[in-house]
Amino acid sequence: MLLTQTAEYALRAMACLACHEGDDPMRSKELADNANIPAHYVSKVMRRLVVAKLVHSKRGHGGGFSLAKAPEDITFLQILNATDLFIEGERCAFGLGNCDHQNPCPLHNAWTELKLCMWTWANQTTLAGYSPDAPEAPEAIKNALP
Amino acid sequence: MLLTQTAEYALRAMACLACHEGDDPMRSKELADNANIPAHYVSKVMRRLVVAKLVHSKRGHGGGFSLAKAPEDITFLQILNATDLFIEGERCAFGLGNCDHQNPCPLHNAWTELKLCMWTWANQTTLAGYSPDAPEAPEAIKNALP
DNA sequence: ACCTTGACGGACCTGTATGTCTACTATAGG
DNA sequence: CCTATAGTAGACATACAGGTCCGTCAAGGT
């Protein structure tokens, strides 16, 4: 599992909201069905996104969830950080104690590269990419993975 | 947490073995101390690496663990795959049911990119990079992360 | 006003990853 | 042959992410 279950739910939920048409908010039941999240777990996931100000919630009759900003302004990094999967500021996996840029441990570079790789991906990918007719992945990417 | 705890232990243990000098195997107690792994958990971690044929174990008096091949022939990908963190063949986080290259879901490309990013890193990084006097990370990497 | 809808928030349960302990087996050396 | 050493294997314990449940609160509709 590359991401935690909750992070995966959050990404799917945000994608659902991004492609939701109309101005009326989306109810948790709809989210659960469309994003394939356990019905009773939706509120847990969404509350984190509300606290992170990525999503607005509206109570009562006609209530539900809606994006707090334009899809292209919401990066995956923001979503992942809202769900406890902190990429930034993570300690070095190899450093025992004091390991930073000044005192790099032998494998510090490898670790930094991985973080940079994930961080760049998460920071560059936004919900704007969500579209039912998005272009297919380039051949290079399709064939690179075994 | 970017990696699972066990995966992190495995990487550290392999790094310790890679920089271990001499022909005699390294005892589990030494590994536990040097790689900062709970003493009684070392055998659990190492057994996976033994099964994956990345490490040789020797029982009895004078026994211990040693790398099964040259450090430069051991990639992080092999180590991670040995510890249940399968990067390859992972299903798409966004696909609900049938989602592949032929029938990509709207966010399939983003997911593929992340997998490719991690896979490339893991596949290109080997234990050969382990050295107490490895060069520092390029400035670009050092400054890219917030 | 009252009722229905639906998010909020906390208590609580559960399963998996992690960690600990112990009896067993293999090897080397005296 | 006996003993100390050191990995093996599996039972058992624990912590925490994941998941369920329910009472509360807010907003419309009638």
Coordinates of C-alpha atoms (C1' of nucleotides) in Angstrom, one line a residue:
Chain A
M1 CA 0.0 0.0 0.0
L2 CA 1.6 3.2 -1.2
L3 CA -0.8 5.5 0.7
T4 CA -2.7 5.0 3.8
Q5 CA -6.3 3.9 3.4
T6 CA -7.6 7.2 4.8
A7 CA -5.4 9.2 2.4
E8 CA -6.8 7.2 -0.5
Y9 CA -10.3 7.9 0.6
A10 CA -9.6 11.6 0.9
L11 CA -8.2 11.7 -2.6
R12 CA -11.2 9.9 -4.1
A13 CA -13.7 12.0 -2.1
M14 CA -12.1 15.2 -3.4
A15 CA -12.1 13.9 -6.9
C16 CA -15.8 13.2 -6.6
L17 CA -16.5 16.7 -5.3
A18 CA -14.4 18.1 -8.1
C19 CA -16.5 16.5 -10.8
H20 CA -19.8 17.0 -9.0
E21 CA -22.0 19.3 -11.1
G22 CA -24.3 22.0 -9.8
D23 CA -24.1 24.3 -6.9
D24 CA -25.8 22.2 -4.3
P25 CA -23.5 20.4 -1.9
M26 CA -22.9 16.7 -2.1
R27 CA -24.4 14.5 0.7
S28 CA -22.2 12.1 2.6
K29 CA -24.3 9.2 1.4
E30 CA -23.5 10.1 -2.3
L31 CA -19.8 10.5 -1.4
A32 CA -19.7 7.1 0.2
D33 CA -21.3 5.5 -2.9
N34 CA -19.3 7.4 -5.5
A35 CA -15.9 7.3 -3.8
N36 CA -16.4 3.9 -2.4
I37 CA -15.8 4.8 1.2
P38 CA -17.5 3.0 4.1
A39 CA -20.7 5.0 4.8
H40 CA -20.0 5.6 8.4
Y41 CA -16.4 6.5 7.8
V42 CA -17.1 9.4 5.5
S43 CA -17.6 11.9 8.2
K44 CA -14.3 11.1 9.8
V45 CA -12.4 11.6 6.5
M46 CA -14.4 14.7 5.5
R47 CA -13.9 16.4 8.9
R48 CA -10.2 16.4 8.3
L49 CA -10.7 18.1 5.0
V50 CA -13.0 20.6 6.5
V51 CA -10.6 21.5 9.2
A52 CA -7.9 21.9 6.6
K53 CA -10.3 24.4 4.8
L54 CA -10.3 22.4 1.6
V55 CA -14.0 21.6 1.9
H56 CA -17.1 23.5 3.1
S57 CA -19.7 21.6 5.0
K58 CA -23.3 22.7 5.4
R59 CA -25.6 21.2 8.0
G60 CA -29.3 20.4 7.9
H61 CA -31.8 20.0 5.2
G62 CA -30.1 20.4 1.8
G63 CA -26.7 20.3 3.4
G64 CA -23.5 18.4 2.4
F65 CA -20.0 19.0 1.3
S66 CA -18.5 21.2 -1.4
L67 CA -15.0 22.3 -2.4
A68 CA -13.8 25.4 -0.7
K69 CA -11.8 26.6 -3.7
A70 CA -11.4 26.0 -7.4
P71 CA -10.2 22.5 -8.3
E72 CA -7.0 23.8 -9.9
D73 CA -6.1 25.5 -6.6
I74 CA -6.3 22.2 -4.6
T75 CA -3.1 20.2 -4.8
F76 CA -2.8 16.6 -3.7
L77 CA -0.2 17.8 -1.3
Q78 CA -2.8 19.8 0.6
I79 CA -5.1 16.8 0.7
L80 CA -2.4 14.4 1.8
N81 CA -1.2 16.7 4.5
A82 CA -4.8 17.0 5.8
T83 CA -4.9 13.3 6.3
D84 CA -1.8 12.9 8.5
L85 CA 0.4 11.7 5.7
F86 CA 3.0 14.4 6.2
I87 CA 5.6 14.4 3.5
E88 CA 7.2 17.6 4.6
G89 CA 9.3 17.6 7.7
E90 CA 9.5 13.8 7.9
R91 CA 12.6 12.7 9.8
C92 CA 15.2 10.8 7.8
A93 CA 14.5 7.0 7.9
F94 CA 18.2 6.4 8.3
G95 CA 19.3 9.1 10.6
L96 CA 19.8 7.9 14.1
G97 CA 19.2 11.0 16.1
N98 CA 20.9 14.1 14.6
C99 CA 20.6 13.8 10.9
D100 CA 20.0 16.8 8.7
H101 CA 21.5 18.6 5.7
Q102 CA 24.4 19.7 7.8
N103 CA 25.1 16.2 9.2
P104 CA 23.8 13.9 6.6
C105 CA 23.8 10.2 7.4
P106 CA 25.2 7.9 4.7
L107 CA 21.9 7.3 3.1
H108 CA 20.5 10.7 3.7
N109 CA 20.6 11.6 0.0
A110 CA 18.6 8.6 -1.1
W111 CA 16.0 9.5 1.5
T112 CA 15.9 13.1 0.4
E113 CA 15.4 12.1 -3.2
L114 CA 12.4 9.9 -2.3
K115 CA 10.8 12.7 -0.4
L116 CA 11.5 15.2 -3.2
C117 CA 10.0 12.8 -5.7
M118 CA 6.8 12.3 -3.7
W119 CA 6.6 16.0 -2.7
T120 CA 6.9 17.2 -6.3
W121 CA 4.3 14.8 -7.5
A122 CA 1.9 15.8 -4.8
N123 CA 2.5 19.5 -5.2
Q124 CA 2.1 19.5 -8.9
T125 CA -1.0 17.4 -9.2
T126 CA -4.2 19.2 -8.7
L127 CA -7.9 18.3 -8.9
A128 CA -8.0 20.2 -12.2
G129 CA -6.7 17.0 -13.7
Y130 CA -9.9 15.3 -12.8
S131 CA -12.1 14.9 -15.9
P132 CA -13.9 11.9 -17.3
D133 CA -12.2 12.5 -20.7
A134 CA -8.7 13.2 -19.5
P135 CA -6.0 12.3 -22.0
E136 CA -4.4 8.9 -21.6
A137 CA -1.0 8.5 -19.9
P138 CA 1.9 8.9 -22.3
E139 CA 3.3 5.7 -23.6
A140 CA 6.5 6.1 -21.7
I141 CA 4.7 6.0 -18.4
K142 CA 2.4 3.2 -19.5
N143 CA 5.3 1.0 -20.5
A144 CA 7.8 1.9 -17.8
L145 CA 6.1 -0.1 -15.0
P146 CA 6.6 -3.8 -15.2
Chain B
M1 CA 5.1 7.8 7.6
L2 CA 6.3 7.3 4.1
L3 CA 7.4 3.7 4.5
T4 CA 6.2 1.1 6.9
Q5 CA 8.2 0.6 10.1
T6 CA 9.3 -2.8 8.9
A7 CA 10.5 -1.5 5.6
E8 CA 12.5 1.2 7.3
Y9 CA 14.1 -1.4 9.5
A10 CA 14.9 -3.6 6.5
L11 CA 16.6 -0.7 4.7
R12 CA 18.7 0.2 7.7
A13 CA 19.7 -3.4 8.4
M14 CA 20.8 -3.8 4.8
A15 CA 22.8 -0.6 5.0
C16 CA 24.5 -1.8 8.1
L17 CA 25.4 -5.1 6.5
A18 CA 26.7 -3.2 3.4
C19 CA 29.2 -1.2 5.4
H20 CA 30.1 -4.1 7.7
E21 CA 33.8 -4.9 7.3
G22 CA 35.4 -8.3 7.3
D23 CA 34.1 -11.7 6.2
D24 CA 32.6 -12.8 9.4
P25 CA 28.8 -12.5 9.5
M26 CA 27.1 -9.9 11.7
R27 CA 25.2 -11.0 14.7
S28 CA 21.6 -10.0 15.3
K29 CA 22.6 -8.2 18.5
E30 CA 25.0 -6.0 16.5
L31 CA 22.4 -5.3 13.9
A32 CA 19.8 -4.3 16.5
D33 CA 22.3 -1.9 18.0
N34 CA 23.6 -0.4 14.8
A35 CA 20.4 -0.2 12.8
N36 CA 18.3 0.8 15.8
I37 CA 15.9 -2.1 15.6
P38 CA 14.2 -3.7 18.6
A39 CA 16.4 -6.6 19.5
H40 CA 13.7 -9.2 19.5
Y41 CA 12.3 -7.9 16.2
V42 CA 15.5 -8.3 14.2
S43 CA 14.8 -12.0 13.5
K44 CA 11.4 -11.2 12.1
V45 CA 12.8 -8.6 9.7
M46 CA 15.8 -10.6 8.7
R47 CA 13.9 -13.7 7.9
R48 CA 12.1 -11.9 5.2
L49 CA 15.3 -10.8 3.7
V50 CA 16.7 -14.3 3.9
V51 CA 13.7 -15.8 2.2
A52 CA 14.1 -13.1 -0.5
K53 CA 17.7 -14.4 -0.9
L54 CA 19.1 -10.9 -0.3
V55 CA 20.9 -12.1 2.9
H56 CA 22.6 -15.3 4.0
S57 CA 22.2 -16.5 7.6
K58 CA 24.5 -18.8 9.4
R59 CA 23.5 -20.5 12.6
G60 CA 25.4 -21.5 15.6
H61 CA 28.7 -20.4 17.1
G62 CA 30.2 -17.6 14.9
G63 CA 27.0 -17.3 13.0
G64 CA 25.1 -14.2 11.9
F65 CA 23.9 -12.4 8.7
S66 CA 25.7 -11.3 5.6
L67 CA 24.8 -9.9 2.2
A68 CA 24.0 -12.6 -0.4
K69 CA 25.4 -10.5 -3.2
A70 CA 27.4 -7.4 -3.9
P71 CA 26.0 -4.2 -2.5
E72 CA 25.7 -2.6 -6.0
D73 CA 23.5 -5.5 -7.1
I74 CA 20.9 -5.0 -4.3
T75 CA 18.3 -2.4 -5.1
F76 CA 16.0 -0.8 -2.6
L77 CA 13.2 -2.2 -4.8
Q78 CA 14.3 -5.7 -3.9
I79 CA 14.4 -4.8 -0.2
L80 CA 11.0 -3.1 -0.2
N81 CA 9.4 -5.9 -2.1
A82 CA 10.8 -8.4 0.4
T83 CA 9.0 -6.5 3.2
D84 CA 5.5 -6.5 1.8
L85 CA 5.6 -3.0 0.5
F86 CA 4.8 -4.0 -3.1
I87 CA 5.1 -1.1 -5.5
E88 CA 4.6 -3.2 -8.5
G89 CA 1.2 -4.5 -9.4
E90 CA -0.6 -2.2 -7.0
R91 CA -4.1 -1.6 -8.0
C92 CA -5.1 2.0 -8.9
A93 CA -6.2 4.0 -5.9
F94 CA -8.9 5.6 -7.9
G95 CA -10.2 2.8 -10.0
L96 CA -13.4 1.3 -8.8
G97 CA -13.2 -2.2 -10.1
N98 CA -12.0 -2.4 -13.7
C99 CA -9.3 0.3 -14.1
D100 CA -6.2 -0.3 -16.2
H101 CA -4.3 1.2 -19.1
Q102 CA -7.1 0.3 -21.5
N103 CA -9.9 1.7 -19.3
P104 CA -8.2 4.4 -17.3
C105 CA -10.2 6.1 -14.6
P106 CA -10.0 9.9 -14.6
L107 CA -7.2 10.0 -12.1
H108 CA -5.4 6.9 -13.4
N109 CA -2.6 9.0 -14.9
A110 CA -1.8 10.8 -11.7
W111 CA -1.6 7.4 -9.9
T112 CA 0.6 5.9 -12.5
E113 CA 3.0 8.8 -12.2
L114 CA 3.3 8.4 -8.5
K115 CA 4.0 4.7 -8.9
L116 CA 6.5 5.3 -11.6
C117 CA 8.2 8.0 -9.4
M118 CA 8.6 5.6 -6.4
W119 CA 9.4 2.6 -8.6
T120 CA 12.2 4.4 -10.4
W121 CA 13.7 5.7 -7.2
A122 CA 13.6 2.3 -5.6
N123 CA 14.9 0.5 -8.6
Q124 CA 17.8 2.9 -9.2
T125 CA 19.0 3.2 -5.6
T126 CA 21.3 0.5 -4.5
L127 CA 23.3 -0.3 -1.4
A128 CA 26.4 0.8 -3.3
G129 CA 25.5 4.3 -2.3
Y130 CA 26.1 3.4 1.2
S131 CA 29.4 4.9 2.4
P132 CA 30.3 7.0 5.4
D133 CA 31.8 9.6 3.1
A134 CA 29.1 9.7 0.4
P135 CA 28.9 13.1 -1.4
E136 CA 26.4 15.5 -0.1
A137 CA 23.1 16.0 -1.8
P138 CA 23.1 18.5 -4.6
E139 CA 22.0 22.0 -3.6
A140 CA 18.9 21.6 -5.8
I141 CA 17.6 18.8 -3.8
K142 CA 18.6 20.3 -0.5
N143 CA 16.7 23.5 -1.2
A144 CA 13.7 22.1 -3.0
L145 CA 12.0 20.8 0.1
P146 CA 10.3 23.3 2.3
Chain C
dA1 C1' -43.5 25.6 16.4
dC2 C1' -42.5 21.3 14.8
dC3 C1' -40.5 17.7 12.1
dT4 C1' -37.2 15.9 8.9
dT5 C1' -32.8 15.9 7.0
dG6 C1' -28.0 15.6 7.5
dA7 C1' -23.4 17.1 9.4
dC8 C1' -20.8 17.0 13.9
dG9 C1' -18.2 14.8 17.4
dG10 C1' -17.1 11.6 20.6
dA11 C1' -17.4 6.8 22.5
dC12 C1' -16.4 2.4 21.3
dC13 C1' -15.1 -1.8 18.7
dT14 C1' -11.9 -4.5 15.5
dG15 C1' -8.2 -6.1 12.7
dT16 C1' -3.6 -5.7 11.3
dA17 C1' 1.2 -4.3 11.9
dT18 C1' 4.4 -4.2 15.3
dG19 C1' 6.8 -5.9 19.2
dT20 C1' 8.1 -9.6 23.0
dC21 C1' 9.0 -14.0 24.8
dT22 C1' 10.5 -18.7 24.7
dA23 C1' 11.4 -23.3 23.3
dC24 C1' 13.9 -25.5 19.6
dT25 C1' 17.7 -26.5 16.3
dA26 C1' 22.2 -26.0 14.2
dT27 C1' 27.1 -25.1 14.5
dA28 C1' 31.8 -24.5 16.4
dG29 C1' 35.1 -25.3 19.8
dG30 C1' 37.1 -27.6 23.7
Chain D
dC1 C1' 30.4 -35.6 23.6
dC2 C1' 29.2 -31.6 25.9
dT3 C1' 28.4 -26.8 26.2
dA4 C1' 28.0 -22.1 24.7
dT5 C1' 26.5 -19.5 20.9
dA6 C1' 23.2 -17.8 17.7
dG7 C1' 19.5 -18.2 14.2
dT8 C1' 14.4 -20.2 13.7
dA9 C1' 9.7 -20.5 14.4
dG10 C1' 5.7 -19.6 16.3
dA11 C1' 2.8 -18.3 20.3
dC12 C1' 1.4 -14.3 22.6
dA13 C1' 0.8 -9.2 23.7
dT14 C1' 0.1 -4.4 22.4
dA15 C1' -0.8 -0.1 19.8
dC16 C1' -2.9 2.2 16.5
dA17 C1' -5.3 2.9 12.1
dG18 C1' -9.5 1.8 10.4
dG19 C1' -14.3 1.3 11.0
dT20 C1' -19.0 1.5 13.6
dC21 C1' -22.5 3.6 16.3
dC22 C1' -25.3 7.0 18.4
dG23 C1' -26.6 11.3 20.6
dT24 C1' -26.4 16.3 19.4
dC25 C1' -26.9 20.3 16.8
dA26 C1' -28.2 23.2 12.7
dA27 C1' -31.0 24.4 8.8
dG28 C1' -35.2 24.0 5.7
dG29 C1' -39.8 22.8 4.8
dT30 C1' -44.5 22.4 6.3

